[in-house]
Amino acid sequence: MVDITSASASSSSAVSPAVSAASTRPAYHLATELVHIDSDAVKDNYNAASVPIYQTATFKQHNADGSGGEYDYSRSGNPTRTAVEVHMAKIMAAERAFVVSTGMTALDVILRLVKSGQEIVAGDDIYGGTNRLLTYVSQFNGVRVHNVDTTDPRKVEEKLGPNTRLVLLESPTNPLIKIADIRGISQRVHELCPQALVVVDNTMMSPYLQNTLELGADIEYHSGTKYLSGHHDLMAGVIGCRTKEVGDQLYFVINASGSGLGPFDCWLLLRGVKTLGIRMEKQQSNAILIADFLEAQGLRVHFPGLKSHPQYDLHAQLASGPGAVLSFETGDVGLSERIVEGARLWGISVSFGCVNSLISMPCKMSHASIPAEIRKQRQLPEDLIRLCVGIEHPEDLINDLTNALRVAGFPVKA
Ligand SMILES: *Cc1c(COP(=O)(O)O)cnc(C)c1O
């Protein structure tokens, strides 16, 4: 493999932009760490309480050869981006973290580590956009992609071989909320395939509930559009990695392709992530009440906070909570459509992680890019309704759902 890191990473001549400093292990609880931004990450002359937005493309240099400044060009590095990257590295317990333009960009950057002829083992219940990008690289880049049921580690193991470069996991999966044993799979992959990297899309749990690098993954990434920012007011992707070597390779791609997050969005992301702890606690406690309510109605609910979830114990070993995304089946596509359309408080929208509650039908919305026959193969129920629970008062959320169920013709139990 060509050592891409030996090439000059900088956009112009000799200046190497500031790296995201290596993390130190969090000294406080994560809720505390989230709020505290390392003020040394950006040397601000005025001690601004909020990290300044360096809305600039270029930085003046001291010397004629272009050297002397810490930053030269914002594609390569920008102080506001450094601040959020250092913060995210701390939160994810990563050697280094990067912020890029969207969650899909994060995956795109990671996929550049895979050469033609190499293979990827991925889940079969994955984010629709992930499925689309993996299909693209398999069709155009000569990369073989195996989609397997990652809830069964043996199915992953069966596909491992000398050409395996990435094992890509999501847990819980979306929208069926199935659990992959990130710890066990990472261990087996590293034993059997030392050249392979375990990559986890940890968007649904957020770093607040699950730390996949500590579970043994090599790379963890997020759609920062979701819980990390929390308000659906920006798009971002976050990547954290465990080693400097992988960090250098990822940085090279980000600088070369220009996918780093712009200064204003970096600032918004940094502001949003400070409240991740309280948002997630509230969203999760609401979700637990709603899952209980739906299960009591006799509906089939997928949520790892329910004892009826077949992998309840496994999830509890991996994460500190069930999160705030759940799905349920009604047995009838028409009924599901009427429920979704009958909700008033629950906004019909793709995505999740926002402070307000959302309702959707994955097969018609977020996962519509997966062809119908593949959805069927992967046992994705067409009537599935996904709920992404926000921070509203739980009584209002449950009352609104009750009303939507009634109006749709579902016999609600008192
Ligand atoms: C939203 C999402 C993505 C993609 O992120 P964008 O920011 O929309 O590009 C990837 N994975 C999961 C699990 C997501 O929910």
Short mmCIF file of C-alpha atoms and ligand atoms in Angstrom, two decimals:
data_model
loop_
_atom_site.label_atom_id
_atom_site.label_comp_id
_atom_site.label_asym_id
_atom_site.label_seq_id
_atom_site.Cartn_x
_atom_site.Cartn_y
_atom_site.Cartn_z
CA MET A 1 0.00 0.00 0.00
CA VAL A 2 1.26 3.47 -0.87
CA ASP A 3 2.11 5.34 2.27
CA ILE A 4 -0.01 8.38 1.61
CA THR A 5 1.02 9.94 4.88
CA SER A 6 4.58 10.41 3.68
CA ALA A 7 3.39 12.90 1.09
CA SER A 8 3.08 16.49 2.20
CA ALA A 9 -0.37 16.90 3.66
CA SER A 10 -0.43 20.66 3.54
CA SER A 11 -2.30 22.50 0.83
CA SER A 12 0.49 24.90 -0.01
CA SER A 13 4.20 24.59 0.48
CA ALA A 14 5.60 23.74 3.86
CA VAL A 15 3.05 24.70 6.45
CA SER A 16 1.57 21.85 8.35
CA PRO A 17 -1.73 22.83 9.93
CA ALA A 18 -2.44 22.27 13.57
CA VAL A 19 -3.34 18.73 14.35
CA SER A 20 -6.16 17.76 16.63
CA ALA A 21 -4.24 17.25 19.82
CA ALA A 22 -4.12 13.78 21.26
CA SER A 23 -6.77 13.26 23.85
CA THR A 24 -6.18 12.69 27.48
CA ARG A 25 -8.63 10.34 29.15
CA PRO A 26 -11.61 12.24 30.53
CA ALA A 27 -11.04 13.19 34.14
CA TYR A 28 -14.68 14.00 34.90
CA HIS A 29 -18.00 12.46 34.00
CA LEU A 30 -18.79 12.88 30.33
CA ALA A 31 -21.64 15.29 31.11
CA THR A 32 -19.06 17.57 32.70
CA GLU A 33 -16.44 17.11 29.99
CA LEU A 34 -19.02 17.99 27.33
CA VAL A 35 -19.47 21.46 28.80
CA HIS A 36 -15.79 22.22 29.32
CA ILE A 37 -13.93 23.29 26.21
CA ASP A 38 -10.15 23.18 26.44
CA SER A 39 -9.26 26.85 26.15
CA ASP A 40 -5.68 26.01 25.15
CA ALA A 41 -6.96 24.52 21.89
CA VAL A 42 -7.47 28.02 20.52
CA LYS A 43 -5.11 30.71 21.70
CA ASP A 44 -7.54 33.59 21.87
CA ASN A 45 -6.06 36.99 22.72
CA TYR A 46 -9.21 38.19 24.47
CA ASN A 47 -10.18 35.11 26.49
CA ALA A 48 -13.52 34.92 24.73
CA ALA A 49 -15.95 32.71 26.63
CA SER A 50 -17.18 31.25 23.35
CA VAL A 51 -14.60 29.93 20.89
CA PRO A 52 -14.32 32.60 18.14
CA ILE A 53 -15.44 31.83 14.61
CA TYR A 54 -12.38 32.23 12.38
CA GLN A 55 -14.35 32.98 9.25
CA THR A 56 -11.32 33.13 7.02
CA ALA A 57 -10.00 31.10 4.11
CA THR A 58 -6.35 32.08 4.46
CA PHE A 59 -3.85 33.07 7.16
CA LYS A 60 -0.95 35.47 6.64
CA GLN A 61 2.48 33.91 6.89
CA HIS A 62 5.64 35.39 8.39
CA ASN A 63 8.21 34.25 5.87
CA ALA A 64 8.62 34.36 2.11
CA ASP A 65 8.71 30.58 1.90
CA GLY A 66 5.20 30.45 3.32
CA SER A 67 6.31 29.10 6.66
CA GLY A 68 5.93 30.46 10.15
CA GLY A 69 2.20 30.38 10.79
CA GLU A 70 0.32 27.63 12.55
CA TYR A 71 -2.40 27.79 9.90
CA ASP A 72 -2.18 28.72 6.25
CA TYR A 73 -5.39 27.72 4.49
CA SER A 74 -8.71 26.69 6.01
CA ARG A 75 -9.04 23.57 3.89
CA SER A 76 -5.97 22.31 5.73
CA GLY A 77 -6.79 23.70 9.15
CA ASN A 78 -8.73 26.43 10.94
CA PRO A 79 -8.62 27.33 14.65
CA THR A 80 -12.39 26.95 15.13
CA ARG A 81 -12.20 23.51 13.56
CA THR A 82 -9.25 22.60 15.76
CA ALA A 83 -11.25 23.57 18.84
CA VAL A 84 -14.14 21.26 18.02
CA GLU A 85 -11.81 18.47 16.90
CA VAL A 86 -9.84 18.59 20.15
CA HIS A 87 -13.10 18.61 22.07
CA MET A 88 -14.53 15.66 20.15
CA ALA A 89 -11.29 13.68 20.56
CA LYS A 90 -11.64 14.13 24.32
CA ILE A 91 -15.33 13.14 24.31
CA MET A 92 -14.75 10.07 22.15
CA ALA A 93 -11.52 9.10 23.95
CA ALA A 94 -9.90 9.19 20.51
CA GLU A 95 -6.26 9.70 19.64
CA ARG A 96 -7.47 12.21 17.11
CA ALA A 97 -10.82 13.46 15.83
CA PHE A 98 -11.89 15.20 12.64
CA VAL A 99 -14.99 17.13 11.70
CA VAL A 100 -16.21 17.06 8.11
CA SER A 101 -19.14 18.39 6.16
CA THR A 102 -21.70 15.60 6.78
CA GLY A 103 -22.01 12.13 8.24
CA MET A 104 -21.83 10.67 4.75
CA THR A 105 -18.63 12.62 4.15
CA ALA A 106 -17.21 10.97 7.26
CA LEU A 107 -17.91 7.57 5.73
CA ASP A 108 -16.60 8.72 2.34
CA VAL A 109 -13.30 9.79 3.93
CA ILE A 110 -13.02 6.43 5.72
CA LEU A 111 -13.82 4.52 2.51
CA ARG A 112 -10.81 6.15 0.84
CA LEU A 113 -8.69 3.84 2.98
CA VAL A 114 -10.02 0.92 0.92
CA LYS A 115 -8.26 0.08 -2.34
CA SER A 116 -9.69 -1.60 -5.39
CA GLY A 117 -9.64 -5.36 -4.83
CA GLN A 118 -10.15 -5.06 -1.10
CA GLU A 119 -13.33 -6.01 0.74
CA ILE A 120 -15.75 -4.54 3.23
CA VAL A 121 -17.98 -6.51 5.57
CA ALA A 122 -20.98 -4.41 6.59
CA GLY A 123 -24.33 -4.91 8.27
CA ASP A 124 -27.56 -5.65 6.44
CA ASP A 125 -29.71 -3.24 8.48
CA ILE A 126 -27.81 -0.04 7.91
CA TYR A 127 -28.52 3.62 7.27
CA GLY A 128 -29.96 4.11 3.77
CA GLY A 129 -27.25 6.58 2.75
CA THR A 130 -24.56 4.18 3.93
CA ASN A 131 -26.09 1.49 1.78
CA ARG A 132 -26.06 3.86 -1.22
CA LEU A 133 -22.40 4.84 -0.80
CA LEU A 134 -21.32 1.22 -0.29
CA THR A 135 -23.22 0.25 -3.43
CA TYR A 136 -21.38 3.03 -5.27
CA VAL A 137 -17.91 1.86 -4.23
CA SER A 138 -18.78 -1.72 -5.10
CA GLN A 139 -20.00 -0.70 -8.55
CA PHE A 140 -17.35 1.87 -9.47
CA ASN A 141 -14.30 1.34 -7.28
CA GLY A 142 -13.75 -2.40 -7.50
CA VAL A 143 -14.43 -2.91 -3.81
CA ARG A 144 -16.38 -5.98 -2.76
CA VAL A 145 -19.04 -5.35 -0.13
CA HIS A 146 -20.59 -8.17 1.91
CA ASN A 147 -23.79 -7.28 3.75
CA VAL A 148 -24.37 -9.67 6.62
CA ASP A 149 -26.50 -9.89 9.73
CA THR A 150 -24.06 -8.40 12.23
CA THR A 151 -26.17 -9.54 15.18
CA ASP A 152 -24.54 -12.93 14.52
CA PRO A 153 -20.72 -12.59 14.90
CA ARG A 154 -20.25 -15.87 13.01
CA LYS A 155 -21.82 -14.33 9.89
CA VAL A 156 -19.20 -11.58 10.06
CA GLU A 157 -16.39 -14.07 10.65
CA GLU A 158 -17.43 -16.14 7.63
CA LYS A 159 -16.76 -13.21 5.30
CA LEU A 160 -13.37 -12.25 6.72
CA GLY A 161 -10.36 -12.96 4.53
CA PRO A 162 -6.95 -11.69 3.44
CA ASN A 163 -8.56 -8.87 1.43
CA THR A 164 -10.83 -7.60 4.19
CA ARG A 165 -10.00 -3.96 4.83
CA LEU A 166 -13.04 -2.68 6.76
CA VAL A 167 -15.67 -4.18 8.99
CA LEU A 168 -18.42 -1.61 9.25
CA LEU A 169 -20.87 -1.86 12.13
CA GLU A 170 -23.86 0.03 13.45
CA SER A 171 -25.31 -0.81 16.84
CA PRO A 172 -28.15 -0.46 17.45
CA THR A 173 -29.03 -0.83 13.80
CA ASN A 174 -31.51 1.46 12.19
CA PRO A 175 -34.45 1.07 11.92
CA LEU A 176 -34.74 -2.45 13.36
CA ILE A 177 -32.74 -1.62 16.49
CA LYS A 178 -30.69 -4.81 16.42
CA ILE A 179 -27.49 -5.05 18.43
CA ALA A 180 -24.05 -6.01 17.13
CA ASP A 181 -21.50 -7.22 19.65
CA ILE A 182 -18.95 -4.50 18.89
CA ARG A 183 -16.52 -5.80 21.52
CA GLY A 184 -16.63 -9.44 20.49
CA ILE A 185 -16.53 -8.72 16.76
CA SER A 186 -13.63 -6.26 17.12
CA GLN A 187 -11.63 -8.84 19.00
CA ARG A 188 -12.23 -11.58 16.42
CA VAL A 189 -11.53 -9.28 13.48
CA HIS A 190 -8.23 -8.17 15.00
CA GLU A 191 -7.24 -11.80 15.69
CA LEU A 192 -8.16 -13.11 12.28
CA CYS A 193 -7.45 -10.08 10.07
CA PRO A 194 -4.75 -7.81 11.44
CA GLN A 195 -4.95 -5.64 8.31
CA ALA A 196 -8.64 -4.90 8.78
CA LEU A 197 -10.07 -1.89 10.57
CA VAL A 198 -13.27 -2.08 12.60
CA VAL A 199 -15.37 1.00 11.91
CA VAL A 200 -18.51 1.86 13.87
CA ASP A 201 -21.21 4.34 12.93
CA ASN A 202 -22.10 5.40 16.47
CA THR A 203 -24.62 8.07 15.49
CA MET A 204 -27.60 6.52 17.22
CA MET A 205 -25.97 6.12 20.63
CA SER A 206 -23.76 9.21 20.53
CA PRO A 207 -20.52 9.26 22.54
CA TYR A 208 -22.64 9.98 25.61
CA LEU A 209 -24.01 6.44 25.72
CA GLN A 210 -21.47 4.29 23.93
CA ASN A 211 -17.73 4.52 23.40
CA THR A 212 -16.83 2.16 20.60
CA LEU A 213 -13.09 2.91 20.59
CA GLU A 214 -12.99 1.58 24.14
CA LEU A 215 -14.97 -1.45 22.95
CA GLY A 216 -12.17 -2.18 20.47
CA ALA A 217 -13.15 -0.37 17.27
CA ASP A 218 -10.41 1.37 15.30
CA ILE A 219 -12.57 4.18 13.94
CA GLU A 220 -15.85 5.60 15.23
CA TYR A 221 -17.85 8.09 13.22
CA HIS A 222 -21.02 10.10 13.66
CA SER A 223 -23.47 12.11 11.76
CA GLY A 224 -23.01 15.32 13.72
CA THR A 225 -26.31 16.37 12.19
CA LYS A 226 -28.05 14.24 14.82
CA TYR A 227 -27.44 14.13 18.60
CA LEU A 228 -24.09 15.89 18.66
CA SER A 229 -25.56 19.17 17.39
CA GLY A 230 -29.09 18.37 18.54
CA HIS A 231 -31.13 21.07 16.83
CA HIS A 232 -31.21 20.13 13.15
CA ASP A 233 -29.60 23.43 12.31
CA LEU A 234 -26.43 22.13 10.72
CA MET A 235 -24.93 19.15 8.93
CA ALA A 236 -21.66 17.67 10.08
CA GLY A 237 -19.71 14.46 10.35
CA VAL A 238 -17.28 13.49 13.12
CA ILE A 239 -14.56 10.83 12.92
CA GLY A 240 -12.47 9.60 15.83
CA CYS A 241 -9.65 7.08 15.61
CA ARG A 242 -7.52 5.09 17.98
CA THR A 243 -4.07 5.40 16.41
CA LYS A 244 -1.92 8.20 15.04
CA GLU A 245 -1.24 6.18 11.89
CA VAL A 246 -4.92 5.98 10.93
CA GLY A 247 -5.36 9.61 11.97
CA ASP A 248 -2.63 10.71 9.55
CA GLN A 249 -4.25 8.78 6.71
CA LEU A 250 -7.67 10.27 7.42
CA TYR A 251 -6.26 13.77 7.71
CA PHE A 252 -4.51 13.36 4.37
CA VAL A 253 -7.82 12.50 2.67
CA ILE A 254 -9.70 15.36 4.36
CA ASN A 255 -7.08 17.91 3.35
CA ALA A 256 -6.70 16.48 -0.15
CA SER A 257 -10.42 16.37 -0.87
CA GLY A 258 -11.39 19.51 1.07
CA SER A 259 -14.10 17.92 3.16
CA GLY A 260 -13.33 19.65 6.47
CA LEU A 261 -16.21 21.43 8.19
CA GLY A 262 -16.49 25.20 7.67
CA PRO A 263 -15.78 27.56 10.59
CA PHE A 264 -19.35 28.62 11.29
CA ASP A 265 -20.66 25.06 11.34
CA CYS A 266 -17.73 24.07 13.59
CA TRP A 267 -18.85 26.73 16.01
CA LEU A 268 -22.49 25.56 15.91
CA LEU A 269 -21.39 21.97 16.47
CA LEU A 270 -19.25 22.97 19.44
CA ARG A 271 -22.17 24.88 20.94
CA GLY A 272 -24.58 22.02 20.37
CA VAL A 273 -22.41 19.29 21.82
CA LYS A 274 -22.18 21.03 25.21
CA THR A 275 -25.82 20.10 25.91
CA LEU A 276 -25.58 16.52 24.60
CA GLY A 277 -25.71 15.12 28.15
CA ILE A 278 -28.95 16.72 29.31
CA ARG A 279 -30.62 16.32 25.93
CA MET A 280 -29.81 12.63 25.76
CA GLU A 281 -30.88 11.99 29.36
CA LYS A 282 -34.26 13.62 28.76
CA GLN A 283 -34.82 12.11 25.31
CA GLN A 284 -33.93 8.68 26.65
CA SER A 285 -36.22 8.87 29.69
CA ASN A 286 -39.06 9.99 27.41
CA ALA A 287 -38.30 7.14 25.00
CA ILE A 288 -38.47 4.57 27.82
CA LEU A 289 -41.97 5.80 28.79
CA ILE A 290 -43.14 5.72 25.17
CA ALA A 291 -41.73 2.25 24.53
CA ASP A 292 -43.57 0.98 27.63
CA PHE A 293 -46.78 2.65 26.45
CA LEU A 294 -46.62 1.11 22.97
CA GLU A 295 -45.73 -2.33 24.29
CA ALA A 296 -48.68 -2.15 26.69
CA GLN A 297 -50.85 -1.54 23.62
CA GLY A 298 -49.78 -4.96 22.32
CA LEU A 299 -47.63 -3.53 19.54
CA ARG A 300 -44.30 -5.11 18.58
CA VAL A 301 -41.74 -2.58 19.77
CA HIS A 302 -38.02 -2.56 18.93
CA PHE A 303 -36.10 -0.80 21.69
CA PRO A 304 -33.07 -2.06 23.64
CA GLY A 305 -34.48 -0.54 26.83
CA LEU A 306 -37.27 -3.13 26.88
CA LYS A 307 -36.66 -6.45 28.61
CA SER A 308 -38.45 -8.05 25.66
CA HIS A 309 -35.64 -6.98 23.32
CA PRO A 310 -33.85 -10.23 22.41
CA GLN A 311 -30.46 -8.59 22.97
CA TYR A 312 -31.31 -6.53 26.04
CA ASP A 313 -28.35 -7.91 28.03
CA LEU A 314 -25.84 -7.53 25.22
CA HIS A 315 -26.77 -3.90 24.67
CA ALA A 316 -26.44 -3.21 28.39
CA GLN A 317 -22.87 -4.52 28.23
CA LEU A 318 -21.96 -2.18 25.38
CA ALA A 319 -23.78 1.04 26.19
CA SER A 320 -24.90 2.91 29.27
CA GLY A 321 -28.46 3.39 28.01
CA PRO A 322 -30.95 2.48 25.29
CA GLY A 323 -31.00 5.87 23.57
CA ALA A 324 -34.07 7.59 22.17
CA VAL A 325 -34.83 5.94 18.84
CA LEU A 326 -37.36 3.14 18.69
CA SER A 327 -39.50 1.50 16.10
CA PHE A 328 -42.70 -0.50 16.17
CA GLU A 329 -44.83 -2.60 13.86
CA THR A 330 -48.58 -2.36 13.43
CA GLY A 331 -49.04 -5.24 11.00
CA ASP A 332 -50.69 -3.02 8.39
CA VAL A 333 -49.02 -0.45 6.10
CA GLY A 334 -52.22 1.58 5.74
CA LEU A 335 -52.72 1.73 9.49
CA SER A 336 -49.11 2.86 9.93
CA GLU A 337 -49.57 5.61 7.36
CA ARG A 338 -52.68 6.86 9.11
CA ILE A 339 -50.92 6.87 12.49
CA VAL A 340 -47.98 8.86 11.10
CA GLU A 341 -50.27 11.35 9.43
CA GLY A 342 -52.54 11.58 12.47
CA ALA A 343 -49.77 12.72 14.81
CA ARG A 344 -49.73 16.45 15.49
CA LEU A 345 -46.85 16.91 17.91
CA TRP A 346 -44.61 14.37 16.21
CA GLY A 347 -43.18 15.93 13.05
CA ILE A 348 -43.08 13.71 9.97
CA SER A 349 -39.40 13.84 9.15
CA VAL A 350 -36.38 11.72 8.39
CA SER A 351 -33.42 12.01 10.70
CA PHE A 352 -33.25 11.93 14.50
CA GLY A 353 -31.33 13.42 17.38
CA CYS A 354 -33.18 16.72 17.41
CA VAL A 355 -34.78 18.23 20.52
CA ASN A 356 -38.24 17.82 19.00
CA SER A 357 -39.90 14.46 18.42
CA LEU A 358 -40.16 12.94 14.96
CA ILE A 359 -42.13 10.13 13.40
CA SER A 360 -41.45 8.39 10.11
CA MET A 361 -41.92 5.28 8.02
CA PRO A 362 -38.37 4.17 7.18
CA CYS A 363 -39.34 2.10 4.14
CA LYS A 364 -41.01 5.10 2.54
CA MET A 365 -38.54 7.72 3.74
CA SER A 366 -34.99 7.29 5.09
CA HIS A 367 -34.60 3.77 3.70
CA ALA A 368 -36.49 4.23 0.43
CA SER A 369 -33.15 4.24 -1.43
CA ILE A 370 -32.81 0.54 -0.58
CA PRO A 371 -34.64 -1.34 -3.37
CA ALA A 372 -37.92 -2.99 -2.30
CA GLU A 373 -36.68 -6.53 -2.96
CA ILE A 374 -33.57 -5.95 -0.81
CA ARG A 375 -35.72 -4.46 1.95
CA LYS A 376 -37.74 -7.64 1.83
CA GLN A 377 -34.63 -9.83 1.83
CA ARG A 378 -33.39 -7.97 4.90
CA GLN A 379 -36.79 -8.40 6.57
CA LEU A 380 -37.45 -4.70 6.90
CA PRO A 381 -41.19 -4.50 7.64
CA GLU A 382 -42.95 -2.07 5.29
CA ASP A 383 -45.33 -1.08 8.11
CA LEU A 384 -42.50 -0.15 10.47
CA ILE A 385 -42.89 3.22 12.21
CA ARG A 386 -39.81 4.87 13.68
CA LEU A 387 -40.04 7.30 16.57
CA CYS A 388 -37.21 9.67 17.40
CA VAL A 389 -38.04 11.04 20.80
CA GLY A 390 -37.35 14.63 21.77
CA ILE A 391 -37.31 16.62 25.01
CA GLU A 392 -41.00 17.58 25.16
CA HIS A 393 -43.15 16.71 28.17
CA PRO A 394 -43.76 12.95 27.95
CA GLU A 395 -47.48 13.29 28.71
CA ASP A 396 -47.99 15.43 25.63
CA LEU A 397 -46.07 12.97 23.49
CA ILE A 398 -48.07 9.99 24.74
CA ASN A 399 -51.39 11.81 24.45
CA ASP A 400 -50.60 12.77 20.88
CA LEU A 401 -49.63 9.21 19.98
CA THR A 402 -52.78 7.89 21.66
CA ASN A 403 -54.85 10.24 19.59
CA ALA A 404 -53.05 9.32 16.36
CA LEU A 405 -53.58 5.61 17.07
CA ARG A 406 -57.30 6.16 17.76
CA VAL A 407 -57.88 8.31 14.70
CA ALA A 408 -56.08 5.70 12.57
CA GLY A 409 -58.52 3.06 13.80
CA PHE A 410 -56.28 1.22 16.27
CA PRO A 411 -58.18 -0.09 19.33
CA VAL A 412 -56.34 1.82 22.06
CA LYS A 413 -56.44 0.24 25.53
CA ALA A 414 -57.16 2.64 28.33
C1 LIG B 1 -27.95 10.58 9.36
C2 LIG B 1 -27.08 9.40 9.45
C3 LIG B 1 -25.94 9.27 8.64
C4 LIG B 1 -25.59 10.30 7.60
O1 LIG B 1 -25.29 11.53 8.13
P1 LIG B 1 -25.55 12.91 7.35
O2 LIG B 1 -25.05 13.93 8.31
O3 LIG B 1 -27.00 13.00 7.05
O4 LIG B 1 -24.74 12.85 6.09
C5 LIG B 1 -25.16 8.15 8.80
N1 LIG B 1 -25.47 7.19 9.69
C6 LIG B 1 -26.55 7.28 10.48
C7 LIG B 1 -26.84 6.18 11.45
C8 LIG B 1 -27.39 8.37 10.38
O5 LIG B 1 -28.48 8.42 11.14
#
